[in-house]
Structure formats: structure tokens, C-alpha cells
C-alpha positions in Angstrom: -17.9 7.2 17.9 -20.1 6.2 20.8 -22.0 3.0 21.1 -25.8 3.1 20.5 -27.1 1.8 23.8 -24.1 2.5 26.1 -22.4 5.5 27.6 -18.9 4.6 26.3 -16.9 4.8 23.1 -16.0 1.7 21.1 -12.8 0.7 19.5 -13.1 1.3 15.8 -9.8 -0.2 14.6 -7.9 -3.5 14.8 -4.6 -3.8 16.6 -1.7 -5.8 15.4 0.0 -8.2 17.8 3.0 -6.6 19.7 5.6 -8.8 18.0 4.4 -10.9 15.1 5.8 -14.5 14.9 7.3 -14.7 11.4 8.9 -18.1 11.8 6.8 -19.5 9.0 8.5 -17.3 6.4 11.0 -19.4 4.5 12.7 -16.7 2.4 15.6 -14.7 3.8 16.2 -11.0 3.6 18.2 -11.0 0.4 15.6 -12.9 -1.5 12.8 -10.6 -0.3 14.9 -7.5 -1.3 15.5 -9.1 -4.8 11.8 -9.7 -5.2 11.0 -6.1 -4.2 13.5 -4.7 -6.7 12.2 -7.0 -9.4 8.6 -5.9 -8.8 9.7 -2.3 -8.7 11.4 -2.6 -12.1 8.2 -4.1 -13.4 6.4 -0.8 -12.5 4.5 -1.9 -9.4 3.9 0.7 -6.6 5.0 0.0 -3.0 1.5 -1.0 -1.9 1.0 -3.3 -4.9 4.4 -5.0 -4.1 3.2 -5.5 -0.5 0.0 -7.1 -1.6 1.8 -9.4 -4.1 4.3 -10.5 -1.5 1.4 -11.2 1.0 -0.8 -13.1 -1.5 1.7 -15.0 -3.7 4.7 -15.5 -1.4 3.2 -15.6 2.1 5.2 -12.6 3.4 2.9 -10.7 5.7 5.1 -7.8 6.7 8.4 -6.7 5.1 9.7 -4.2 7.7 10.0 -6.7 10.7 12.0 -9.2 8.5 14.2 -6.8 6.5 14.3 -3.9 8.8 13.3 -1.4 6.1 10.1 -0.5 4.4 9.3 -1.3 0.8 9.6 2.3 -0.2 13.0 2.7 1.5 14.3 -0.4 -0.4 13.1 1.0 -3.7 14.7 4.4 -3.0 18.1 2.7 -2.2 18.0 0.8 -5.5 17.1 3.9 -7.5 13.5 2.8 -8.3 11.6 5.8 -7.1 8.5 7.4 -8.6 8.3 11.0 -9.6 5.7 11.7 -6.8 4.9 9.9 -3.5 2.4 7.1 -4.0 -0.5 8.8 -2.2 -0.1 12.0 -4.3 0.2 10.1 -7.6 -3.0 8.1 -6.7 -4.8 11.5 -6.1 -3.5 12.8 -9.5 -4.7 9.7 -11.3 -8.1 10.0 -9.6 -8.4 13.6 -10.7 -7.5 12.8 -14.3 -10.1 10.0 -14.4 -12.7 12.4 -13.0 -11.8 15.0 -15.7 -12.0 12.5 -18.4 -15.4 11.3 -17.1 -16.7 14.8 -17.0 -15.5 15.5 -20.6 -17.5 12.4 -21.8 -20.5 13.1 -19.6 -20.8 16.9 -19.2 -24.3 16.7 -17.6 -23.2 14.5 -14.7 -23.6 17.2 -12.0 -23.2 14.8 -9.0 -19.6 14.1 -9.7 -18.5 17.7 -10.0 -16.9 18.6 -6.7 
């Protein structure tokens, strides 16, 4: 999208550093994998696991440390959802919308 008072386009996204310095992470690969498997068995999705690792354990990114993504680690350990995470989120959203429309049938703005 262009800028308002200029004849050029702006940058609408942030860019991560080329190689993040992860020297402050005190956990090793095996401990991180064990945490991911534990959270996966508790029923958390891959994005929820990443948020929990970031907020509670101070691990900003899993892939540069372990070499695999969270979903790859979960698949290797046999903890895999029935559908991909993005598709299951869409299904949950559709079910919530159907339930809302059953309770509020005159809500015409939410019928899409």
C-alpha cells in the first residue's frame, strides 16, 4: 500500500534478524523436545506450545535451536492432530458461528 503523501510504497511487515543470537537460552535440545512432547500430550496445538515456550520458558524460536519445527517434532513422536492446525481452527470457527446462529436466528450480519 502506498504512503499518503509520498509517491512510494511502504514496508508493511517486520523483518527478523538474519541470524538470531540465542545464547541466552539455557535449555538444551533434548529438554526442549521433552517439553514440546509433554505439552502435545496435554492437548496443546503447535502454536499454543510455541507461545507457552516463549512466555514461560524464554525460548523465542524452536527451529534454530532444535533444527525442526514444533509440528515436525510432534509428528515424529506420534502426537498429531486429525487435521492441520489452520484447518481445525477454521472448523471450530464455523461450528461456533453455526451455534451462534441457532441461538440468534435473526442475527443477519453474521450470516456469510
